[in-house]
Short mmCIF file of C-alpha atoms and ligand atoms in Angstrom, two decimals:
data_model
loop_
_atom_site.label_atom_id
_atom_site.label_comp_id
_atom_site.label_asym_id
_atom_site.label_seq_id
_atom_site.Cartn_x
_atom_site.Cartn_y
_atom_site.Cartn_z
CA MET A 19 -71.33 45.59 -9.75
CA SER A 20 -69.25 42.55 -10.63
CA SER A 21 -69.87 39.49 -8.49
CA ILE A 22 -67.23 38.34 -6.04
CA GLN A 23 -65.75 35.00 -7.00
CA PRO A 24 -64.94 32.15 -4.61
CA VAL A 25 -61.30 32.01 -3.56
CA ARG A 26 -59.11 30.02 -5.96
CA GLY A 27 -58.98 26.37 -4.96
CA THR A 28 -62.21 26.46 -2.94
CA HIS A 29 -65.60 25.17 -3.97
CA ASP A 30 -69.17 25.22 -2.78
CA LEU A 31 -70.91 21.97 -1.99
CA ILE A 32 -74.42 22.10 -3.38
CA GLY A 33 -76.88 19.54 -4.72
CA GLU A 34 -75.28 16.35 -6.03
CA GLY A 35 -71.81 17.49 -4.89
CA GLN A 36 -73.03 17.85 -1.33
CA ARG A 37 -74.92 14.55 -1.45
CA ARG A 38 -71.78 12.72 -2.57
CA HIS A 39 -69.77 14.45 0.15
CA ALA A 40 -72.30 13.68 2.90
CA HIS A 41 -72.54 10.07 1.76
CA VAL A 42 -68.78 9.64 2.15
CA VAL A 43 -68.79 11.18 5.62
CA ASN A 44 -71.87 9.31 6.83
CA THR A 45 -70.54 6.00 5.54
CA ALA A 46 -67.16 6.51 7.21
CA ARG A 47 -68.84 7.58 10.43
CA ARG A 48 -70.90 4.40 10.49
CA ILE A 49 -67.87 2.17 9.91
CA ALA A 50 -65.80 4.09 12.47
CA ASP A 51 -68.53 3.45 15.02
CA VAL A 52 -68.58 -0.28 14.27
CA TYR A 53 -64.81 -0.36 14.83
CA GLY A 54 -65.21 1.43 18.17
CA PHE A 55 -63.86 4.84 17.14
CA ASP A 56 -65.33 8.01 18.69
CA GLU A 57 -65.65 11.22 16.73
CA TRP A 58 -63.64 14.26 17.80
CA ALA A 59 -63.90 17.77 16.42
CA THR A 60 -60.91 20.05 16.94
CA PRO A 61 -60.63 23.73 15.94
CA ILE A 62 -60.03 24.65 12.32
CA PHE A 63 -57.11 26.85 13.36
CA GLU A 64 -54.33 26.12 15.80
CA ASP A 65 -51.17 27.65 17.18
CA THR A 66 -48.78 27.42 14.20
CA ARG A 67 -46.37 25.33 16.28
CA VAL A 68 -48.86 22.44 16.35
CA PHE A 69 -47.95 21.87 12.72
CA SER A 70 -44.47 23.34 12.41
CA ARG A 71 -43.17 21.18 15.27
CA SER A 72 -44.62 17.98 13.96
CA LEU A 73 -44.82 17.82 10.17
CA GLY A 74 -41.19 18.81 9.59
CA ASP A 75 -39.71 22.04 8.23
CA THR A 76 -38.76 20.43 4.94
CA SER A 77 -42.14 18.83 4.30
CA ASP A 78 -44.04 20.42 1.41
CA VAL A 79 -46.86 21.29 3.77
CA VAL A 80 -44.79 23.33 6.23
CA SER A 81 -42.33 24.78 3.74
CA LYS A 82 -44.85 26.08 1.21
CA GLU A 83 -48.47 25.11 1.75
CA MET A 84 -49.60 26.44 5.14
CA TYR A 85 -52.11 29.25 5.57
CA SER A 86 -50.48 31.00 8.49
CA PHE A 87 -51.33 34.47 9.74
CA SER A 88 -50.95 36.53 12.85
CA ASP A 89 -54.20 37.48 14.49
CA ARG A 90 -55.02 40.77 16.17
CA ASP A 91 -53.12 39.74 19.28
CA GLY A 92 -50.02 39.00 17.24
CA GLU A 93 -50.25 35.24 17.71
CA SER A 94 -49.17 33.06 14.82
CA LEU A 95 -52.10 30.85 13.84
CA THR A 96 -52.48 28.34 11.03
CA LEU A 97 -55.54 26.97 9.27
CA ARG A 98 -55.09 23.26 9.82
CA PRO A 99 -53.47 21.53 6.83
CA GLU A 100 -54.16 18.08 8.26
CA GLY A 101 -55.81 16.40 11.22
CA THR A 102 -53.28 14.19 12.99
CA ALA A 103 -51.12 16.82 14.68
CA ALA A 104 -54.21 18.57 16.03
CA ILE A 105 -55.65 15.31 17.39
CA CYS A 106 -52.34 14.67 19.19
CA ARG A 107 -52.41 18.21 20.57
CA ALA A 108 -55.97 17.57 21.80
CA LEU A 109 -54.98 14.24 23.36
CA VAL A 110 -52.35 16.04 25.42
CA THR A 111 -54.27 19.20 26.33
CA ASN A 112 -57.37 17.20 27.39
CA ALA A 113 -55.19 14.98 29.62
CA LEU A 114 -56.33 11.91 27.72
CA THR A 115 -52.86 10.39 27.66
CA GLN A 116 -54.02 8.97 31.02
CA SER A 117 -56.76 6.93 29.38
CA LEU A 118 -55.32 5.06 26.47
CA PRO A 119 -56.04 3.70 23.99
CA GLN A 120 -58.11 6.41 22.34
CA LYS A 121 -59.67 5.61 18.99
CA VAL A 122 -60.58 8.78 17.16
CA PHE A 123 -62.52 9.52 13.99
CA TYR A 124 -62.77 13.01 12.47
CA ALA A 125 -64.14 14.72 9.38
CA GLY A 126 -63.74 18.29 8.22
CA PRO A 127 -62.04 20.91 6.07
CA MET A 128 -58.26 21.21 5.66
CA PHE A 129 -56.30 24.02 4.02
CA ARG A 130 -53.18 23.89 1.87
CA HIS A 131 -51.84 26.47 -0.56
CA GLU A 132 -51.32 24.12 -3.50
CA ARG A 133 -51.76 24.51 -7.25
CA PRO A 134 -55.45 23.73 -7.76
CA GLN A 135 -56.29 20.97 -10.25
CA LYS A 136 -58.67 18.04 -10.45
CA GLY A 137 -58.60 16.31 -7.06
CA ARG A 138 -56.38 19.00 -5.52
CA TYR A 139 -57.80 22.08 -3.82
CA ARG A 140 -56.82 24.74 -1.31
CA GLN A 141 -59.74 24.00 0.93
CA PHE A 142 -60.43 20.29 0.80
CA HIS A 143 -61.96 17.85 3.24
CA GLN A 144 -60.73 14.76 4.95
CA ILE A 145 -62.07 11.91 6.96
CA GLY A 146 -59.51 10.36 9.21
CA ALA A 147 -58.89 7.84 11.95
CA GLU A 148 -56.26 7.76 14.69
CA LEU A 149 -55.58 4.87 17.03
CA LEU A 150 -53.59 6.33 19.90
CA GLY A 151 -51.84 4.26 22.54
CA ALA A 152 -51.31 0.91 20.79
CA ALA A 153 -47.85 -0.23 19.76
CA GLU A 154 -48.78 -3.63 18.32
CA PRO A 155 -48.96 -4.51 14.63
CA LEU A 156 -52.55 -5.63 15.29
CA ALA A 157 -53.43 -1.94 15.70
CA ASP A 158 -51.85 -1.12 12.32
CA ALA A 159 -53.78 -3.95 10.72
CA GLU A 160 -57.00 -2.78 12.34
CA ALA A 161 -56.55 0.81 11.22
CA ILE A 162 -55.87 -0.35 7.67
CA ALA A 163 -58.82 -2.75 7.80
CA MET A 164 -61.11 0.05 8.86
CA GLY A 165 -59.94 2.26 6.00
CA TYR A 166 -60.46 -0.59 3.58
CA GLU A 167 -63.95 -1.19 4.98
CA VAL A 168 -64.85 2.43 4.28
CA LEU A 169 -63.71 2.05 0.67
CA LYS A 170 -65.69 -1.17 0.40
CA ALA A 171 -68.83 0.39 1.84
CA LEU A 172 -68.48 3.24 -0.67
CA GLY A 173 -68.34 0.67 -3.48
CA ILE A 174 -64.85 1.68 -4.64
CA ALA A 175 -62.64 -1.01 -3.11
CA ASP A 176 -62.38 -2.73 -6.49
CA TYR A 177 -60.59 0.23 -8.10
CA VAL A 178 -58.02 0.77 -5.40
CA THR A 179 -54.94 -1.14 -4.33
CA LEU A 180 -53.16 -1.00 -1.02
CA GLU A 181 -49.48 -0.12 -1.24
CA LEU A 182 -47.54 -0.84 1.90
CA ASN A 183 -44.09 -0.03 3.19
CA THR A 184 -42.07 0.18 6.38
CA LEU A 185 -39.80 2.99 7.51
CA GLY A 186 -38.44 0.86 10.35
CA ASP A 187 -37.54 2.14 13.80
CA ALA A 188 -35.11 4.92 14.70
CA ALA A 189 -32.00 2.73 14.43
CA SER A 190 -33.05 1.33 11.04
CA ARG A 191 -33.80 4.80 9.85
CA ASP A 192 -30.45 6.24 10.93
CA ALA A 193 -28.57 3.53 9.04
CA TRP A 194 -30.75 4.02 5.98
CA ARG A 195 -30.39 7.79 6.17
CA ASP A 196 -26.59 7.50 6.13
CA ALA A 197 -26.77 5.25 3.08
CA LEU A 198 -29.12 7.69 1.32
CA VAL A 199 -26.87 10.64 2.04
CA ALA A 200 -23.88 8.74 0.62
CA TYR A 201 -25.87 7.74 -2.48
CA PHE A 202 -27.43 11.12 -3.26
CA SER A 203 -24.18 12.98 -2.48
CA ALA A 204 -22.52 10.94 -5.21
CA HIS A 205 -25.24 12.16 -7.64
CA LYS A 206 -25.51 15.76 -6.46
CA ASP A 207 -25.25 17.16 -9.96
CA LYS A 208 -28.47 15.40 -11.03
CA LEU A 209 -30.60 16.44 -8.04
CA SER A 210 -33.25 19.18 -8.28
CA ALA A 211 -32.61 22.36 -6.29
CA ASP A 212 -35.29 21.40 -3.77
CA SER A 213 -33.71 18.03 -3.25
CA LEU A 214 -30.27 19.54 -2.74
CA THR A 215 -31.74 21.39 0.23
CA ARG A 216 -33.44 18.19 1.38
CA LEU A 217 -30.09 16.39 1.20
CA GLU A 218 -28.79 18.76 3.87
CA LYS A 219 -31.87 18.85 6.02
CA ASN A 220 -33.86 15.69 5.49
CA PRO A 221 -32.64 13.25 2.82
CA LEU A 222 -35.65 10.92 3.21
CA ARG A 223 -37.79 13.68 1.77
CA ILE A 224 -36.02 13.24 -1.58
CA LEU A 225 -37.81 9.90 -1.93
CA ASP A 226 -41.13 11.75 -1.96
CA SER A 227 -39.98 14.24 -4.62
CA LYS A 228 -42.27 14.82 -7.58
CA ASP A 229 -39.39 16.03 -9.83
CA ALA A 230 -38.87 13.72 -12.82
CA GLY A 231 -35.03 13.77 -12.59
CA ASP A 232 -35.13 13.03 -8.87
CA LYS A 233 -37.47 10.13 -9.52
CA VAL A 234 -34.94 8.48 -11.82
CA LEU A 235 -32.31 8.66 -9.09
CA VAL A 236 -34.75 7.52 -6.43
CA ALA A 237 -35.46 4.36 -8.41
CA ASP A 238 -31.93 3.11 -7.70
CA ALA A 239 -31.53 4.50 -4.19
CA PRO A 240 -30.72 2.14 -1.30
CA MET A 241 -33.84 0.46 0.06
CA MET A 242 -35.07 0.66 3.63
CA ALA A 243 -35.52 -3.10 3.73
CA GLU A 244 -31.73 -3.61 3.68
CA PHE A 245 -31.34 -1.63 6.92
CA LEU A 246 -34.12 -2.97 9.13
CA THR A 247 -33.05 -3.95 12.64
CA PRO A 248 -34.25 -7.40 13.77
CA GLU A 249 -37.02 -5.75 15.86
CA ALA A 250 -38.20 -3.61 12.96
CA ARG A 251 -38.14 -6.63 10.67
CA ALA A 252 -40.22 -8.65 13.16
CA PHE A 253 -42.79 -5.83 13.30
CA TRP A 254 -42.94 -5.67 9.51
CA ASP A 255 -43.33 -9.44 9.14
CA ASP A 256 -45.99 -9.54 11.80
CA LEU A 257 -47.99 -6.72 10.21
CA ARG A 258 -48.11 -8.52 6.88
CA LYS A 259 -49.29 -11.72 8.56
CA LYS A 260 -52.02 -9.78 10.33
CA LEU A 261 -53.20 -8.23 7.06
CA ASP A 262 -53.50 -11.73 5.65
CA VAL A 263 -55.65 -12.69 8.60
CA PHE A 264 -57.90 -9.66 7.96
CA GLY A 265 -58.07 -10.76 4.33
CA ILE A 266 -56.57 -7.55 2.96
CA ALA A 267 -54.44 -7.76 -0.17
CA TYR A 268 -51.48 -5.37 -0.61
CA THR A 269 -48.37 -4.82 -2.66
CA VAL A 270 -45.12 -3.72 -1.09
CA ASN A 271 -43.95 -0.39 -2.49
CA PRO A 272 -40.62 0.80 -1.03
CA SER A 273 -41.17 4.36 -2.27
CA ILE A 274 -44.15 4.99 0.04
CA VAL A 275 -42.43 7.32 2.51
CA ARG A 276 -45.32 9.79 2.93
CA GLY A 277 -45.03 13.55 2.79
CA LEU A 278 -44.75 14.26 6.50
CA ASP A 279 -41.88 13.65 8.86
CA TYR A 280 -43.58 11.97 11.75
CA TYR A 281 -43.93 8.43 10.42
CA ASN A 282 -42.10 5.26 11.53
CA HIS A 283 -42.66 1.56 10.86
CA THR A 284 -45.84 1.26 8.79
CA THR A 285 -46.73 3.57 5.90
CA PHE A 286 -49.47 2.86 3.38
CA GLU A 287 -51.56 4.37 0.62
CA PHE A 288 -54.71 3.20 -1.10
CA VAL A 289 -54.30 4.32 -4.71
CA THR A 290 -56.45 4.29 -7.82
CA ASN A 291 -55.66 4.86 -11.49
CA ARG A 292 -59.04 6.53 -12.07
CA LEU A 293 -58.08 10.01 -10.90
CA GLY A 294 -55.08 10.82 -13.07
CA SER A 295 -52.07 11.92 -11.10
CA GLN A 296 -54.11 12.62 -7.96
CA GLY A 297 -54.44 8.88 -7.35
CA THR A 298 -53.94 8.55 -3.58
CA VAL A 299 -57.32 8.39 -1.90
CA LEU A 300 -56.47 7.23 1.62
CA ALA A 301 -53.06 7.29 3.25
CA GLY A 302 -51.41 6.98 6.61
CA GLY A 303 -48.95 5.28 8.84
CA ARG A 304 -47.52 4.85 12.32
CA TYR A 305 -46.29 7.92 14.19
CA ASP A 306 -44.94 6.84 17.56
CA GLY A 307 -43.02 10.06 18.25
CA LEU A 308 -45.67 12.66 17.56
CA VAL A 309 -47.50 12.90 20.88
CA LYS A 310 -44.19 13.47 22.65
CA GLN A 311 -43.42 16.29 20.21
CA MET A 312 -46.70 17.87 21.33
CA GLY A 313 -45.39 17.93 24.89
CA GLY A 314 -47.01 14.68 25.99
CA PRO A 315 -45.56 11.35 27.05
CA GLU A 316 -44.41 8.66 24.62
CA VAL A 317 -47.64 7.40 22.98
CA PRO A 318 -47.43 4.96 20.08
CA ALA A 319 -50.05 5.64 17.41
CA ILE A 320 -51.23 4.77 13.93
CA GLY A 321 -53.72 6.53 11.68
CA TRP A 322 -54.84 7.57 8.22
CA ALA A 323 -56.64 10.32 6.35
CA ALA A 324 -58.61 10.24 3.12
CA GLY A 325 -59.59 13.04 0.76
CA ILE A 326 -63.37 13.32 0.63
CA GLU A 327 -63.35 15.07 -2.77
CA ARG A 328 -61.35 12.24 -4.32
CA LEU A 329 -63.62 9.60 -2.76
CA SER A 330 -66.71 11.54 -3.91
CA MET A 331 -65.46 11.57 -7.49
CA LEU A 332 -65.08 7.79 -7.43
CA LEU A 333 -68.62 7.08 -6.22
CA GLU A 334 -70.59 5.31 -8.91
CA GLN A 335 -73.89 5.35 -7.07
CA VAL A 336 -74.87 8.95 -6.45
CA PRO A 337 -77.25 9.25 -3.53
CA PRO A 338 -80.59 10.30 -5.07
CA ALA A 339 -81.99 13.78 -4.57
CA PRO A 340 -84.58 13.78 -1.81
CA ARG A 341 -88.22 13.98 -2.91
CA SER A 342 -90.96 15.90 -1.18
CA VAL A 343 -94.69 15.77 -0.79
CA VAL A 344 -95.81 19.18 -2.00
CA LEU A 345 -99.02 20.75 -0.73
CA VAL A 346 -100.90 22.67 -3.40
CA PRO A 347 -103.67 24.89 -2.05
CA VAL A 348 -106.60 25.24 -4.49
CA GLY A 349 -108.51 28.52 -4.34
CA ALA A 350 -108.19 30.24 -0.98
CA PRO A 351 -108.44 27.60 1.74
CA ASP A 352 -108.15 28.46 5.41
CA GLU A 353 -104.46 28.87 6.10
CA SER A 354 -104.48 27.42 9.59
CA ALA A 355 -106.15 24.23 8.33
CA VAL A 356 -103.46 23.94 5.63
CA VAL A 357 -100.65 24.51 8.13
CA GLN A 358 -102.17 21.89 10.43
CA ILE A 359 -101.83 19.29 7.68
CA LEU A 360 -98.36 20.54 6.69
CA GLN A 361 -97.06 20.18 10.24
CA GLY A 362 -98.99 16.95 10.78
CA LEU A 363 -97.12 15.34 7.88
CA ARG A 364 -93.74 16.70 8.96
CA GLY A 365 -94.45 15.40 12.46
CA GLN A 366 -94.60 11.90 10.97
CA GLY A 367 -91.23 12.34 9.30
CA VAL A 368 -92.55 13.02 5.80
CA ARG A 369 -90.51 15.60 3.85
CA THR A 370 -93.24 18.13 3.09
CA GLU A 371 -93.17 21.51 1.37
CA ILE A 372 -95.70 24.12 0.44
CA GLY A 373 -95.72 26.57 -2.45
CA TYR A 374 -95.93 30.12 -1.21
CA LYS A 375 -97.73 31.77 -4.08
CA GLY A 376 -99.05 31.59 -7.63
CA SER A 377 -101.87 30.03 -9.62
CA LEU A 378 -102.63 26.31 -9.50
CA ARG A 379 -100.75 25.84 -12.79
CA LYS A 380 -97.67 27.71 -11.52
CA ARG A 381 -97.67 25.71 -8.32
CA MET A 382 -97.92 22.43 -10.19
CA GLU A 383 -95.05 23.48 -12.43
CA ARG A 384 -92.98 24.28 -9.40
CA ALA A 385 -93.84 20.97 -7.74
CA GLY A 386 -92.54 19.25 -10.88
CA LYS A 387 -89.31 21.21 -10.75
CA GLN A 388 -88.93 20.44 -7.05
CA ASN A 389 -88.94 16.78 -8.01
CA ALA A 390 -92.06 16.20 -5.88
CA SER A 391 -92.94 12.57 -5.23
CA HIS A 392 -96.58 13.45 -4.55
CA VAL A 393 -98.84 16.46 -4.69
CA LEU A 394 -101.57 16.86 -2.10
CA PHE A 395 -104.39 19.20 -3.21
CA LEU A 396 -105.99 21.27 -0.49
CA GLY A 397 -109.16 23.14 -1.49
CA GLU A 398 -111.96 24.54 0.67
CA ASP A 399 -114.18 21.58 -0.26
CA GLU A 400 -111.58 19.00 0.59
CA LEU A 401 -110.83 20.62 3.91
CA ALA A 402 -114.54 20.76 4.76
CA LYS A 403 -115.09 17.09 3.89
CA GLY A 404 -111.81 15.84 5.28
CA LEU A 405 -111.10 13.99 2.01
CA PHE A 406 -108.11 14.88 -0.14
CA ARG A 407 -106.72 14.11 -3.57
CA VAL A 408 -103.13 12.82 -3.72
CA LYS A 409 -101.33 12.65 -7.04
CA ASN A 410 -98.34 10.35 -7.48
CA MET A 411 -96.04 12.43 -9.71
CA GLU A 412 -94.17 9.36 -10.92
CA THR A 413 -97.16 7.38 -12.21
CA GLY A 414 -99.71 10.17 -12.53
CA ALA A 415 -102.16 8.03 -10.51
CA GLU A 416 -104.49 9.81 -8.11
CA GLN A 417 -106.10 8.52 -4.96
CA GLU A 418 -108.40 9.91 -2.34
CA VAL A 419 -107.31 9.88 1.29
CA SER A 420 -108.96 10.89 4.53
CA ARG A 421 -107.66 13.45 6.98
CA ASP A 422 -107.30 10.65 9.51
CA ALA A 423 -105.06 8.66 7.19
CA LEU A 424 -102.97 11.76 6.47
CA LEU A 425 -102.55 12.63 10.11
CA SER A 426 -101.84 9.14 11.41
CA LYS A 427 -100.58 6.92 8.56
CA ALA A 428 -98.82 9.36 6.27
CA GLN A 429 -95.88 7.04 5.64
CA ASP A 430 -98.28 4.41 4.22
CA VAL A 431 -100.18 6.96 2.16
CA PHE A 432 -97.04 8.26 0.45
CA ALA A 433 -95.42 4.86 0.05
CA ALA A 434 -98.01 4.28 -2.69
P1 ATP B 509 -50.43 14.23 -2.30
O1 ATP B 509 -49.21 13.39 -2.49
O2 ATP B 509 -51.57 13.92 -3.25
O3 ATP B 509 -50.14 15.70 -2.20
P2 ATP B 509 -50.36 14.08 0.55
O4 ATP B 509 -49.34 13.05 0.85
O5 ATP B 509 -50.00 15.52 0.66
O6 ATP B 509 -51.02 13.80 -0.88
P3 ATP B 509 -51.88 13.51 2.94
O7 ATP B 509 -51.34 14.64 3.70
O8 ATP B 509 -51.46 12.14 3.28
O9 ATP B 509 -51.69 13.78 1.38
O10 ATP B 509 -53.47 13.55 2.96
C1 ATP B 509 -54.28 12.38 2.87
C2 ATP B 509 -55.23 12.45 1.71
O11 ATP B 509 -55.88 13.71 1.64
C3 ATP B 509 -54.59 12.34 0.35
O12 ATP B 509 -54.34 11.00 0.03
C4 ATP B 509 -55.64 12.93 -0.55
O13 ATP B 509 -56.68 12.00 -0.80
C5 ATP B 509 -56.18 14.06 0.30
N1 ATP B 509 -55.55 15.33 -0.06
C6 ATP B 509 -54.33 15.82 0.32
N2 ATP B 509 -54.12 17.04 -0.17
C7 ATP B 509 -55.23 17.37 -0.90
C8 ATP B 509 -55.65 18.52 -1.65
N3 ATP B 509 -54.88 19.59 -1.74
N4 ATP B 509 -56.85 18.48 -2.26
C9 ATP B 509 -57.66 17.40 -2.16
N5 ATP B 509 -57.35 16.30 -1.46
C10 ATP B 509 -56.15 16.26 -0.84
MG1 MG B 510 -49.49 17.01 -0.76
#
């Protein structure tokens, strides 16, 4: 029978791939904790409206990338394409809008029906942070600083740059929107079909277009900066001062509008040139209107998400494969005595394994393949005397150790 293949755009995490992945998550978790963020885990599927209400009908995600289905009760559900909307839903449904601010960290799989390529998958994974209930630029700076700290701790901060932009407040955006409509309407004939639709429904989306012809037009489009209200300008100026205080370098890039509709004021992306066209590794912004769209009160918020696969690919130091102490029974020793030592070592936190069958030679071969750090020989004689041979597989050196040492100082024994 032919084997069943994994679904296109999905991958298994095994061996080095999983170690890279876990290293990214564990590192981010540690930094999140230092910054006072608590981890939340929300369901992998939600009522479709959680995403359709918030991300915007004309966003790529809602218009063509969502995995939506109706379940056996006829409810429309969607595999989450991103984390922020679900965190806002959870904030509201857990009545946590009463206890703000909430600082949230999350990690887990996301699902988007995209064309798979390097750094782009249909099931991918994100780490993310949301700071809910803070309207001040200090919160934006803190969220960005935390993201930067994660990149630093992963050893990749040197290959990424922070690109920063502002989308202003509602009044700035309305004025800008009118100017964009006027500009793109005058160049209708050169717009892609998708962007013609966007022009009707959501002209800002054109700025995020990946079409080459659109990009040429976008380069000369009116800039947000010209339309900022005094309040929005003050916010923007303040944010940049705060980033200086945190010691975070950035370049201003007016085309960072982000792919989802819910952003205002701050938007940012950490980008690298080491991943081809999939160069954005961590991205986010301020989304003051989103919690209200989820049926909650007005809650200002700022957050970001980063693709774990892209971060994993950038890691230069791969976490090493774990090494075990392998017990090799010689002859036919008493099994309960062997198990006593096996469990005694594990009880002291030593990664210990035992071969289940085969000759001494076979078991040694297997220990080599398992990347054993040490082999502990257990024969009838050794068990009777309480003295055992330990072989260091790295150096080949052997030493003799007592049962007492094994059962009480195993960490010292296997440090050698
Ligand atoms: P892109 O422009 O690359 O499609 P996006 O704007 O859709 O990105 P966000 O929704 O902001 O991405 O997600 C945040 C991060 O998640 C991205 O910067 C990227 O690192 C990662 N990411 C997004 N989509 C995918 C995917 N399909 N496969 C792998 N990683 C992804
Ligand atoms: Mg995308």
